[in-house]
Every structure is written in structure tokens, then in C-alpha cells.
Amino acid sequence: MGASAPVQSQAMLLRGQYLARAADCAACHTARGGTPYAGGLRMNTPFGAIHSTNITPHVVHGIGAYTYEEFDRAVRHGIRRDGKYLYPAMPYPEYAGISDEDMQALYAYFMNGVQPSAEANLDNALPWPFSVRAGLRAWNAWFKPPAPPAPDPGRDPDWRRGAYLVRTLGHCGSCHTPRGMLGQPKAMSEEDGADYLGGAVLDDWYAPGLARSLKTGARTWTEDDIVTYLETGRTEHKAAFGPMSEVVQHSTQYLTDADRRAIAVYLLSLPVPEDDDKDTERLAQPTQASSELANATPRSLGARLYLDNCIGCHRADGQGDPRTFPALAGNSAIISDDATSLIHIILAGSAMPATERAPTPLSMPGFAWRLSDAEVAELASYVRSNWGNGAKPVSADEVAQVRRSTGLPGAR
């Protein structure tokens, strides 16, 4: 961005940069340790592996030759400059709702505010027939959902802004909404039913439901909790992990406080599932687990494993340490019906994001090298059934599946 650029152009570029962060473009289009927006990130899908593409303004390897109309067609309609369809790992169904003004700012930023990179795009690793892009024409005809609905003009401005950020620009449903057999989103807004932001597995992580549900750990979240979480990746009792840690680091920490609050207003308005557990009181009650751990008298293998590996950070009462080690009672990774994230964290560990307000990326080590599948299952089942948690047990087969899928080593 040159110093001689007109004031209007500077403002447009800064707006485009903000929108690119709100849309979290860097999360997919930047490889680990790679050049920003130069692509190369491998993304595992149920249909094979896809590599993100170079979206810098390099004329040969990036999008430098795209006109605004071609850029718009790719982002909002999923069609490349050469007329071929993009795979819907690119959230163009959600981006279809981006406003014209925001699209123009995004185009200005990517063409004039991003450093060109000559990094060549990598081939995808998709088996036939998914490797044939011509089939995407049928997918778009049969399965592509309509764009997210425009926010209800009768709602207050914060809710409308939050709906736009969550449904469209932030494409939260790409991770948090389940998909059908051929990868189609089952819902695009709460108007489509309980599937919207209802929780889904993606790349060996479970993105929990976002409604105020006790089953997903979100029942006790306040507006301020959500705002703080989106800015720092942690609250008094919760912490971002896995892909959400990257969302905070690359995207939501850069949002204005007003936009983070708008997101909170919208999320807190989502309808609570009808089958949700209503017993919030039990999460604050002392339990036998707290007593036996505090006295170092574990009665089960799960308790012994917790005493050996977890108590130093998460404590005997499962409450952790505020803004440092997350509580296990009522934690979404612990109590969700799907235990994929819990298994993944125990095996591989995870780190909180490094943000301006919370610059230390506190991390948990992985125990794949130390614990067998059966031991991980016992430990996971233990934390899912104590301190008021009431989730179903985990099997050794479930652990083995995550270990295989992530390529983590077995215990020695």
C-alpha cells in the first residue's frame, strides 16, 4: 500500500483487510509457516485431501489476472476464472450473501494490499470420481443451498450485524453445521432448523453446537464471555483449542469490539434445542471424584490416569485455573455427544492462540506417546462422567480411529 495512494483507496484497502480477517481467509489460504495467502494448506475431507490455492495477486500462480467480475464469480458463486467449479471446501454458499460493497473492498485489498507470491498451487489428492471437477456442476445444481437469508430488518442493528458476520462473512456454519452425504450444508441459518450451528466433525475435530445448550457447554456463556473469548481465545473457565484457536488468532481478535458483541448478541438468540439438559446446578456440586483425587485415593483406572497426567493443571475439582487452564466441568470438548475433540486433544495436545491481549499461547502436551488406546478411552470416559458431566463413555476403538486418522504414534 503506497504512501501516495489516494485517501479513498487507503480506506478501501484497510476495509478490505478488515473484511479478509473477518472472513478468516488466511486460515485456509496460508500453509503452516507459509507466505500469507499463498495457499498450500492441506485440508482433509471425507472425499480426499484438498490443497488451498494461492490467492495473492501474482499473475501466474495467484489471482492477479482476475477482473472484479471474475473475482466475484469465484467468491460468491464458486466458479474459477477458467470457468471450472471450485470445490465447496471454499465456503462460496455462505459467501454468496456478501454485500457488493464488501466484495469491492475485498477485491481492492487482495489486488493492491497483499504481497504477490510465486508459490505454485499443489495438486489435490482426491480419488475418482471426486477428482473430476465436471461433477461439481451437478453438485451445484442439486445440492448447493441458497445464500444465507438477509438479516431480518425488524431486528435490532446488533443482531442484524451479528447475523451477517456469523451466517455469511465468518461462515461459522462451515465448521459448526453438519453436512449431508455429499458435503452439502444441512442448514444455512436458524430458519432451517436445529441443524444450523448444531455441531459437526471436521478433520478429526468436533466443532460443538453454538446454541445456549448445556449439552454443548454453551448454556452458561454470557455476552461478555463470548466477546472476551473471540478477542483472547480464553475466558475464566474456557479456552479455544484446535481449529478454533486459529480462528481467534487469525480472525476474531482483529474484529472491533462492536462486531464481536454483535456476534455474541446473535449467537445468544439462537433457539435452545428442545432435548437439552436443564440441570445446570450439578456442574457446581462437589463430587466423589474431587474427594478421591484430592486425597490421592483413586478407585478406578480413569481416576489413576487423571491423577498421573491431568491434576497438576485441571485440579482435583476439575475447575482448572482461571484464564490459564480450562475447567473440565461443563466443557464443550468434554460433554458433547461426539468425543472426537477430547480424544484428539488427549492424543495430540492443543494450544491457545497468541493474541494482543493474551500474548502467551499456553498449551497442553499430547499423550499419544504415553497412553494406549484403552488408557485414553478410560481417561476420556472418566472426565466425561465426573464433576457433573454426564456424557457417554469412550471406547478404545474410537481412540484408535482418531489415532489412525491423525497419524499420531502409538504408546511405547
Short mmCIF file of C-alpha atoms in Angstrom, two decimals:
data_model
loop_
_atom_site.label_atom_id
_atom_site.label_comp_id
_atom_site.label_asym_id
_atom_site.label_seq_id
_atom_site.Cartn_x
_atom_site.Cartn_y
_atom_site.Cartn_z
CA MET A 1 0.00 0.00 0.00
CA GLY A 2 1.91 3.03 -1.20
CA ALA A 3 2.07 6.33 0.67
CA SER A 4 0.90 8.15 -2.44
CA ALA A 5 -2.35 6.20 -2.67
CA PRO A 6 -5.46 8.39 -2.52
CA VAL A 7 -7.21 8.64 0.82
CA GLN A 8 -10.25 6.81 -0.56
CA SER A 9 -8.05 3.96 -1.83
CA GLN A 10 -6.28 3.69 1.52
CA ALA A 11 -9.64 3.50 3.27
CA MET A 12 -10.82 0.86 0.81
CA LEU A 13 -7.69 -1.25 1.35
CA LEU A 14 -7.99 -1.04 5.12
CA ARG A 15 -11.65 -2.02 4.90
CA GLY A 16 -10.75 -4.92 2.63
CA GLN A 17 -8.06 -6.08 5.05
CA TYR A 18 -10.57 -5.99 7.90
CA LEU A 19 -13.10 -7.97 5.88
CA ALA A 20 -10.48 -10.55 4.85
CA ARG A 21 -9.72 -11.07 8.53
CA ALA A 22 -13.41 -11.27 9.41
CA ALA A 23 -13.79 -13.89 6.67
CA ASP A 24 -10.68 -15.69 8.01
CA CYS A 25 -9.24 -16.13 4.52
CA ALA A 26 -5.74 -16.69 5.94
CA ALA A 27 -6.81 -19.77 7.90
CA CYS A 28 -7.23 -21.85 4.75
CA HIS A 29 -5.09 -19.98 2.25
CA THR A 30 -1.88 -19.91 4.30
CA ALA A 31 0.15 -23.07 4.90
CA ARG A 32 1.71 -23.66 8.31
CA GLY A 33 4.64 -21.24 8.45
CA GLY A 34 3.99 -20.21 4.85
CA THR A 35 3.58 -16.95 2.97
CA PRO A 36 0.28 -15.22 3.77
CA TYR A 37 -2.44 -16.14 1.26
CA ALA A 38 -0.05 -18.21 -0.90
CA GLY A 39 -2.07 -21.40 -0.32
CA GLY A 40 -0.67 -24.88 0.08
CA LEU A 41 -2.56 -25.87 3.23
CA ARG A 42 -3.69 -29.49 3.12
CA MET A 43 -7.29 -29.98 4.20
CA ASN A 44 -8.60 -33.48 4.78
CA THR A 45 -12.21 -34.07 3.78
CA PRO A 46 -14.37 -37.22 3.67
CA PHE A 47 -13.70 -37.28 -0.08
CA GLY A 48 -9.91 -36.90 -0.01
CA ALA A 49 -7.36 -34.15 0.55
CA ILE A 50 -7.62 -30.66 -0.94
CA HIS A 51 -4.84 -28.07 -1.04
CA SER A 52 -5.78 -24.43 -0.73
CA THR A 53 -4.79 -22.17 -3.60
CA ASN A 54 -2.61 -19.09 -3.95
CA ILE A 55 -4.87 -16.02 -3.71
CA THR A 56 -2.12 -13.40 -3.77
CA PRO A 57 -2.13 -11.01 -6.77
CA HIS A 58 0.58 -12.98 -8.60
CA VAL A 59 -0.48 -13.01 -12.25
CA VAL A 60 0.65 -16.59 -12.99
CA HIS A 61 0.20 -18.54 -9.75
CA GLY A 62 -2.33 -16.35 -7.93
CA ILE A 63 -5.38 -14.28 -8.81
CA GLY A 64 -3.58 -11.25 -10.23
CA ALA A 65 -5.22 -11.65 -13.64
CA TYR A 66 -8.77 -11.76 -12.23
CA THR A 67 -11.11 -8.91 -13.08
CA TYR A 68 -13.55 -7.82 -10.39
CA GLU A 69 -16.31 -9.77 -12.12
CA GLU A 70 -14.17 -12.94 -12.17
CA PHE A 71 -13.21 -12.46 -8.52
CA ASP A 72 -16.85 -12.01 -7.60
CA ARG A 73 -17.86 -15.12 -9.54
CA ALA A 74 -15.24 -17.19 -7.69
CA VAL A 75 -16.02 -15.91 -4.19
CA ARG A 76 -19.80 -15.73 -4.34
CA HIS A 77 -20.56 -18.41 -6.92
CA GLY A 78 -17.66 -20.88 -6.76
CA ILE A 79 -16.58 -20.58 -10.40
CA ARG A 80 -12.93 -20.05 -11.32
CA ARG A 81 -11.62 -17.69 -13.99
CA ASP A 82 -11.34 -20.62 -16.42
CA GLY A 83 -15.00 -21.50 -15.88
CA LYS A 84 -14.39 -24.59 -13.74
CA TYR A 85 -16.13 -25.01 -10.41
CA LEU A 86 -14.37 -24.67 -7.07
CA TYR A 87 -14.74 -27.46 -4.53
CA PRO A 88 -17.21 -26.44 -1.81
CA ALA A 89 -14.46 -26.60 0.79
CA MET A 90 -14.39 -22.97 -0.32
CA PRO A 91 -17.45 -21.58 1.51
CA TYR A 92 -18.98 -19.87 -1.50
CA PRO A 93 -22.50 -20.95 -0.50
CA GLU A 94 -22.08 -18.75 2.59
CA TYR A 95 -20.12 -16.04 0.77
CA ALA A 96 -22.99 -15.72 -1.70
CA GLY A 97 -24.54 -13.37 0.85
CA ILE A 98 -21.59 -10.94 0.98
CA SER A 99 -22.68 -7.42 0.04
CA ASP A 100 -21.49 -5.74 -3.16
CA GLU A 101 -19.68 -3.06 -1.17
CA ASP A 102 -17.77 -5.64 0.85
CA MET A 103 -16.89 -7.58 -2.29
CA GLN A 104 -15.40 -4.46 -3.87
CA ALA A 105 -13.31 -3.78 -0.77
CA LEU A 106 -12.08 -7.37 -0.67
CA TYR A 107 -11.07 -7.19 -4.33
CA ALA A 108 -9.21 -3.92 -3.77
CA TYR A 109 -7.32 -5.42 -0.84
CA PHE A 110 -6.31 -8.68 -2.50
CA MET A 111 -5.17 -6.89 -5.65
CA ASN A 112 -3.35 -3.98 -4.01
CA GLY A 113 -2.75 -4.75 -0.34
CA VAL A 114 -1.37 -8.31 -0.47
CA GLN A 115 2.20 -9.14 -1.47
CA PRO A 116 2.33 -11.30 -4.63
CA SER A 117 3.81 -14.77 -4.19
CA ALA A 118 5.15 -17.04 -6.94
CA GLU A 119 4.36 -20.21 -4.99
CA ALA A 120 2.76 -22.72 -7.35
CA ASN A 121 -0.50 -24.40 -6.43
CA LEU A 122 -0.37 -28.01 -5.28
CA ASP A 123 -2.43 -30.80 -6.80
CA ASN A 124 -5.34 -32.15 -4.80
CA ALA A 125 -5.35 -35.77 -3.65
CA LEU A 126 -8.91 -36.75 -4.47
CA PRO A 127 -9.85 -40.20 -5.78
CA TRP A 128 -12.14 -40.67 -8.77
CA PRO A 129 -14.90 -39.57 -9.21
CA PHE A 130 -14.33 -36.66 -6.80
CA SER A 131 -11.25 -35.62 -8.77
CA VAL A 132 -13.43 -34.78 -11.79
CA ARG A 133 -14.46 -31.14 -11.47
CA ALA A 134 -17.20 -31.56 -14.06
CA GLY A 135 -19.17 -33.39 -11.38
CA LEU A 136 -19.31 -30.16 -9.38
CA ARG A 137 -21.77 -28.78 -11.92
CA ALA A 138 -24.24 -31.45 -10.79
CA TRP A 139 -23.41 -30.79 -7.12
CA ASN A 140 -24.19 -27.10 -7.55
CA ALA A 141 -27.41 -27.89 -9.41
CA TRP A 142 -28.68 -30.47 -6.91
CA PHE A 143 -27.09 -29.70 -3.55
CA LYS A 144 -25.88 -26.11 -3.41
CA PRO A 145 -28.07 -24.35 -0.84
CA PRO A 146 -29.45 -20.87 -1.37
CA ALA A 147 -27.44 -17.98 0.05
CA PRO A 148 -27.94 -17.27 3.76
CA PRO A 149 -31.10 -15.19 4.23
CA ALA A 150 -30.66 -11.46 4.63
CA PRO A 151 -30.88 -10.45 8.31
CA ASP A 152 -34.43 -9.66 9.41
CA PRO A 153 -34.83 -5.87 9.07
CA GLY A 154 -37.18 -5.91 12.03
CA ARG A 155 -34.42 -6.97 14.44
CA ASP A 156 -32.07 -4.54 16.18
CA PRO A 157 -28.85 -3.42 14.42
CA ASP A 158 -26.53 -5.53 16.60
CA TRP A 159 -28.48 -8.69 15.82
CA ARG A 160 -28.51 -7.92 12.09
CA ARG A 161 -24.77 -7.26 12.05
CA GLY A 162 -24.11 -10.43 14.05
CA ALA A 163 -26.26 -12.49 11.70
CA TYR A 164 -24.28 -11.19 8.70
CA LEU A 165 -20.94 -11.92 10.36
CA VAL A 166 -21.91 -15.42 11.55
CA ARG A 167 -24.02 -16.66 8.64
CA THR A 168 -22.09 -15.08 5.79
CA LEU A 169 -18.72 -13.39 6.23
CA GLY A 170 -17.48 -15.54 9.11
CA HIS A 171 -19.10 -18.67 7.58
CA CYS A 172 -19.31 -20.25 11.05
CA GLY A 173 -21.61 -22.93 9.67
CA SER A 174 -18.79 -24.34 7.54
CA CYS A 175 -17.43 -26.00 10.68
CA HIS A 176 -20.31 -25.92 13.15
CA THR A 177 -23.16 -27.15 10.90
CA PRO A 178 -23.39 -30.84 9.92
CA ARG A 179 -23.22 -31.80 6.25
CA GLY A 180 -25.01 -34.35 4.16
CA MET A 181 -23.59 -37.36 2.33
CA LEU A 182 -22.12 -35.28 -0.47
CA GLY A 183 -20.83 -32.43 1.66
CA GLN A 184 -23.84 -30.14 1.36
CA PRO A 185 -24.64 -27.97 4.42
CA LYS A 186 -27.80 -29.18 6.14
CA ALA A 187 -28.79 -25.64 7.10
CA MET A 188 -27.78 -22.06 6.31
CA SER A 189 -29.49 -20.27 9.20
CA GLU A 190 -31.60 -20.98 12.27
CA GLU A 191 -34.62 -20.62 9.98
CA ASP A 192 -33.66 -24.03 8.53
CA GLY A 193 -33.96 -25.81 11.88
CA ALA A 194 -31.81 -27.19 14.68
CA ASP A 195 -29.04 -28.45 12.38
CA TYR A 196 -27.79 -24.90 11.92
CA LEU A 197 -24.67 -24.48 14.08
CA GLY A 198 -25.68 -27.74 15.73
CA GLY A 199 -22.17 -29.25 15.80
CA ALA A 200 -20.15 -31.25 13.27
CA VAL A 201 -16.94 -33.25 12.83
CA LEU A 202 -14.32 -31.75 10.53
CA ASP A 203 -10.76 -33.01 10.00
CA ASP A 204 -10.72 -35.03 13.26
CA TRP A 205 -12.14 -32.21 15.40
CA TYR A 206 -15.69 -31.80 16.63
CA ALA A 207 -16.96 -28.23 16.32
CA PRO A 208 -19.64 -28.05 19.02
CA GLY A 209 -23.11 -26.63 18.67
CA LEU A 210 -23.30 -22.90 19.38
CA ALA A 211 -26.81 -22.54 20.80
CA ARG A 212 -27.09 -21.98 24.57
CA SER A 213 -27.20 -25.68 25.32
CA LEU A 214 -25.93 -27.48 28.42
CA LYS A 215 -25.11 -30.46 26.21
CA THR A 216 -22.63 -28.37 24.22
CA GLY A 217 -21.22 -26.42 27.14
CA ALA A 218 -22.64 -23.09 25.95
CA ARG A 219 -25.56 -22.76 28.42
CA THR A 220 -23.65 -20.58 30.89
CA TRP A 221 -21.96 -18.28 28.36
CA THR A 222 -22.74 -14.58 28.70
CA GLU A 223 -22.41 -11.83 26.10
CA ASP A 224 -19.20 -10.64 27.77
CA ASP A 225 -17.82 -14.21 27.82
CA ILE A 226 -18.26 -14.52 24.06
CA VAL A 227 -16.72 -11.10 23.39
CA THR A 228 -13.68 -11.94 25.54
CA TYR A 229 -13.33 -15.40 24.02
CA LEU A 230 -13.35 -14.04 20.47
CA GLU A 231 -10.72 -11.45 21.40
CA THR A 232 -8.36 -13.60 23.51
CA GLY A 233 -9.28 -17.25 22.99
CA ARG A 234 -9.95 -17.73 26.68
CA THR A 235 -12.37 -16.83 29.46
CA GLU A 236 -12.36 -17.53 33.17
CA HIS A 237 -13.20 -21.19 32.57
CA LYS A 238 -12.97 -21.88 28.81
CA ALA A 239 -10.22 -21.93 26.19
CA ALA A 240 -10.08 -22.15 22.41
CA PHE A 241 -8.49 -25.30 21.00
CA GLY A 242 -7.73 -26.89 17.65
CA PRO A 243 -9.03 -25.00 14.60
CA MET A 244 -10.93 -22.51 16.77
CA SER A 245 -7.64 -21.37 18.25
CA GLU A 246 -6.55 -20.44 14.73
CA VAL A 247 -9.84 -18.62 14.09
CA VAL A 248 -9.20 -16.41 17.11
CA GLN A 249 -5.54 -15.87 16.23
CA HIS A 250 -6.08 -15.01 12.56
CA SER A 251 -9.57 -13.53 12.60
CA THR A 252 -11.73 -12.64 15.57
CA GLN A 253 -9.05 -10.94 17.69
CA TYR A 254 -8.87 -8.28 14.95
CA LEU A 255 -12.59 -7.52 14.90
CA THR A 256 -13.89 -4.38 16.51
CA ASP A 257 -15.43 -4.78 19.93
CA ALA A 258 -18.74 -3.77 18.38
CA ASP A 259 -18.56 -6.61 15.84
CA ARG A 260 -17.58 -9.17 18.48
CA ARG A 261 -20.52 -8.02 20.58
CA ALA A 262 -22.84 -8.25 17.59
CA ILE A 263 -21.74 -11.87 17.10
CA ALA A 264 -22.48 -12.54 20.77
CA VAL A 265 -25.94 -10.97 20.51
CA TYR A 266 -26.77 -13.14 17.52
CA LEU A 267 -25.42 -16.40 18.99
CA LEU A 268 -27.28 -15.88 22.26
CA SER A 269 -30.50 -15.50 20.28
CA LEU A 270 -30.27 -18.99 18.75
CA PRO A 271 -33.04 -21.33 19.93
CA VAL A 272 -32.06 -23.84 22.61
CA PRO A 273 -32.51 -27.47 21.48
CA GLU A 274 -35.75 -28.95 22.81
CA ASP A 275 -33.98 -32.02 24.21
CA ASP A 276 -31.37 -30.01 26.13
CA ASP A 277 -30.41 -30.99 29.66
CA LYS A 278 -31.80 -28.43 32.11
CA ASP A 279 -29.77 -29.38 35.22
CA THR A 280 -27.15 -26.63 35.39
CA GLU A 281 -26.83 -26.88 39.18
CA ARG A 282 -24.97 -30.18 39.19
CA LEU A 283 -21.94 -28.64 37.44
CA ALA A 284 -21.15 -26.64 40.58
CA GLN A 285 -21.58 -29.50 43.07
CA PRO A 286 -18.68 -31.23 44.87
CA THR A 287 -18.29 -34.84 43.72
CA GLN A 288 -16.71 -38.07 44.85
CA ALA A 289 -14.11 -37.57 42.12
CA SER A 290 -12.93 -34.32 43.71
CA SER A 291 -12.56 -36.01 47.09
CA GLU A 292 -10.72 -39.13 45.93
CA LEU A 293 -8.36 -37.13 43.74
CA ALA A 294 -7.61 -34.59 46.46
CA ASN A 295 -6.82 -37.44 48.85
CA ALA A 296 -4.87 -39.40 46.21
CA THR A 297 -7.13 -42.43 46.67
CA PRO A 298 -8.26 -43.17 43.10
CA ARG A 299 -10.64 -46.11 42.77
CA SER A 300 -10.59 -46.60 39.02
CA LEU A 301 -8.07 -46.70 36.19
CA GLY A 302 -9.53 -43.46 34.81
CA ALA A 303 -9.02 -41.74 38.17
CA ARG A 304 -5.43 -43.01 38.40
CA LEU A 305 -4.68 -41.78 34.90
CA TYR A 306 -6.16 -38.38 35.74
CA LEU A 307 -4.08 -38.22 38.91
CA ASP A 308 -0.91 -39.08 36.97
CA ASN A 309 -1.44 -36.84 33.94
CA CYS A 310 -4.03 -34.11 34.47
CA ILE A 311 -4.46 -32.99 38.06
CA GLY A 312 -1.49 -30.61 38.02
CA CYS A 313 -3.31 -28.24 35.65
CA HIS A 314 -7.01 -29.11 35.84
CA ARG A 315 -7.05 -29.74 39.63
CA ALA A 316 -8.94 -32.27 41.71
CA ASP A 317 -12.23 -30.43 41.31
CA GLY A 318 -11.90 -30.21 37.52
CA GLN A 319 -12.10 -26.41 37.66
CA GLY A 320 -8.62 -25.68 36.27
CA ASP A 321 -7.19 -22.20 36.78
CA PRO A 322 -8.95 -19.04 35.54
CA ARG A 323 -7.78 -17.92 32.08
CA THR A 324 -4.89 -20.39 32.28
CA PHE A 325 -6.13 -23.99 32.41
CA PRO A 326 -9.76 -24.50 31.32
CA ALA A 327 -12.33 -26.11 33.56
CA LEU A 328 -13.47 -29.62 32.64
CA ALA A 329 -16.92 -29.32 34.23
CA GLY A 330 -19.38 -28.33 31.52
CA ASN A 331 -16.62 -28.03 28.91
CA SER A 332 -17.91 -28.47 25.34
CA ALA A 333 -14.99 -30.70 24.36
CA ILE A 334 -15.80 -32.96 27.33
CA ILE A 335 -19.59 -33.20 27.36
CA SER A 336 -20.51 -33.10 23.66
CA ASP A 337 -22.13 -36.29 22.41
CA ASP A 338 -19.22 -36.63 19.98
CA ALA A 339 -15.90 -37.17 21.79
CA THR A 340 -13.63 -36.63 18.77
CA SER A 341 -12.15 -33.35 20.01
CA LEU A 342 -11.50 -34.69 23.51
CA ILE A 343 -9.70 -37.73 22.10
CA HIS A 344 -7.73 -35.52 19.69
CA ILE A 345 -6.64 -33.17 22.49
CA ILE A 346 -5.53 -36.00 24.78
CA LEU A 347 -3.54 -37.60 21.96
CA ALA A 348 -2.06 -34.52 20.28
CA GLY A 349 -2.45 -31.70 22.78
CA SER A 350 -3.50 -28.21 21.77
CA ALA A 351 -2.53 -24.57 22.24
CA MET A 352 -4.46 -21.41 22.94
CA PRO A 353 -3.98 -18.60 20.43
CA ALA A 354 -1.43 -15.83 20.90
CA THR A 355 -3.37 -12.56 20.81
CA GLU A 356 -2.62 -8.93 21.56
CA ARG A 357 -4.48 -9.04 24.87
CA ALA A 358 -3.31 -12.56 25.78
CA PRO A 359 0.07 -13.00 24.04
CA THR A 360 1.15 -16.25 25.71
CA PRO A 361 -0.02 -19.32 23.74
CA LEU A 362 -0.50 -21.64 26.71
CA SER A 363 -0.51 -25.24 25.58
CA MET A 364 -1.36 -28.76 26.69
CA PRO A 365 1.04 -31.56 25.71
CA GLY A 366 -0.13 -34.60 23.81
CA PHE A 367 -0.11 -38.07 25.39
CA ALA A 368 -0.21 -40.26 22.27
CA TRP A 369 3.33 -41.47 23.01
CA ARG A 370 2.46 -42.38 26.59
CA LEU A 371 -1.10 -43.70 26.75
CA SER A 372 -2.56 -46.68 24.90
CA ASP A 373 -5.93 -46.52 23.15
CA ALA A 374 -7.54 -48.29 26.09
CA GLU A 375 -5.98 -45.86 28.58
CA VAL A 376 -7.06 -42.80 26.60
CA ALA A 377 -10.58 -44.26 26.48
CA GLU A 378 -10.60 -44.77 30.27
CA LEU A 379 -9.30 -41.25 30.91
CA ALA A 380 -11.74 -39.65 28.48
CA SER A 381 -14.65 -41.61 29.94
CA TYR A 382 -13.61 -40.54 33.44
CA VAL A 383 -13.65 -36.81 32.72
CA ARG A 384 -16.91 -37.19 30.75
CA SER A 385 -18.67 -38.68 33.78
CA ASN A 386 -17.42 -36.60 36.72
CA TRP A 387 -17.78 -33.06 38.16
CA GLY A 388 -21.39 -33.03 36.99
CA ASN A 389 -20.58 -34.11 33.43
CA GLY A 390 -22.87 -36.81 32.10
CA ALA A 391 -21.61 -37.81 28.66
CA LYS A 392 -21.42 -41.37 27.37
CA PRO A 393 -18.20 -43.43 27.73
CA VAL A 394 -15.48 -43.52 25.07
CA SER A 395 -14.31 -46.81 23.55
CA ALA A 396 -10.77 -47.85 22.65
CA ASP A 397 -11.96 -48.29 19.06
CA GLU A 398 -12.95 -44.61 18.91
CA VAL A 399 -9.49 -43.63 20.13
CA ALA A 400 -7.80 -45.94 17.63
CA GLN A 401 -9.76 -44.36 14.80
CA VAL A 402 -8.64 -40.82 15.71
CA ARG A 403 -5.06 -42.00 16.23
CA ARG A 404 -5.00 -43.60 12.78
CA SER A 405 -6.66 -40.66 11.07
CA THR A 406 -4.27 -38.11 12.58
CA GLY A 407 -1.19 -40.28 12.04
CA LEU A 408 -0.17 -40.00 15.68
CA PRO A 409 2.21 -42.63 17.09
CA GLY A 410 1.17 -45.44 19.38
CA ALA A 411 2.21 -45.60 23.02
CA ARG A 412 5.62 -47.07 23.69
#
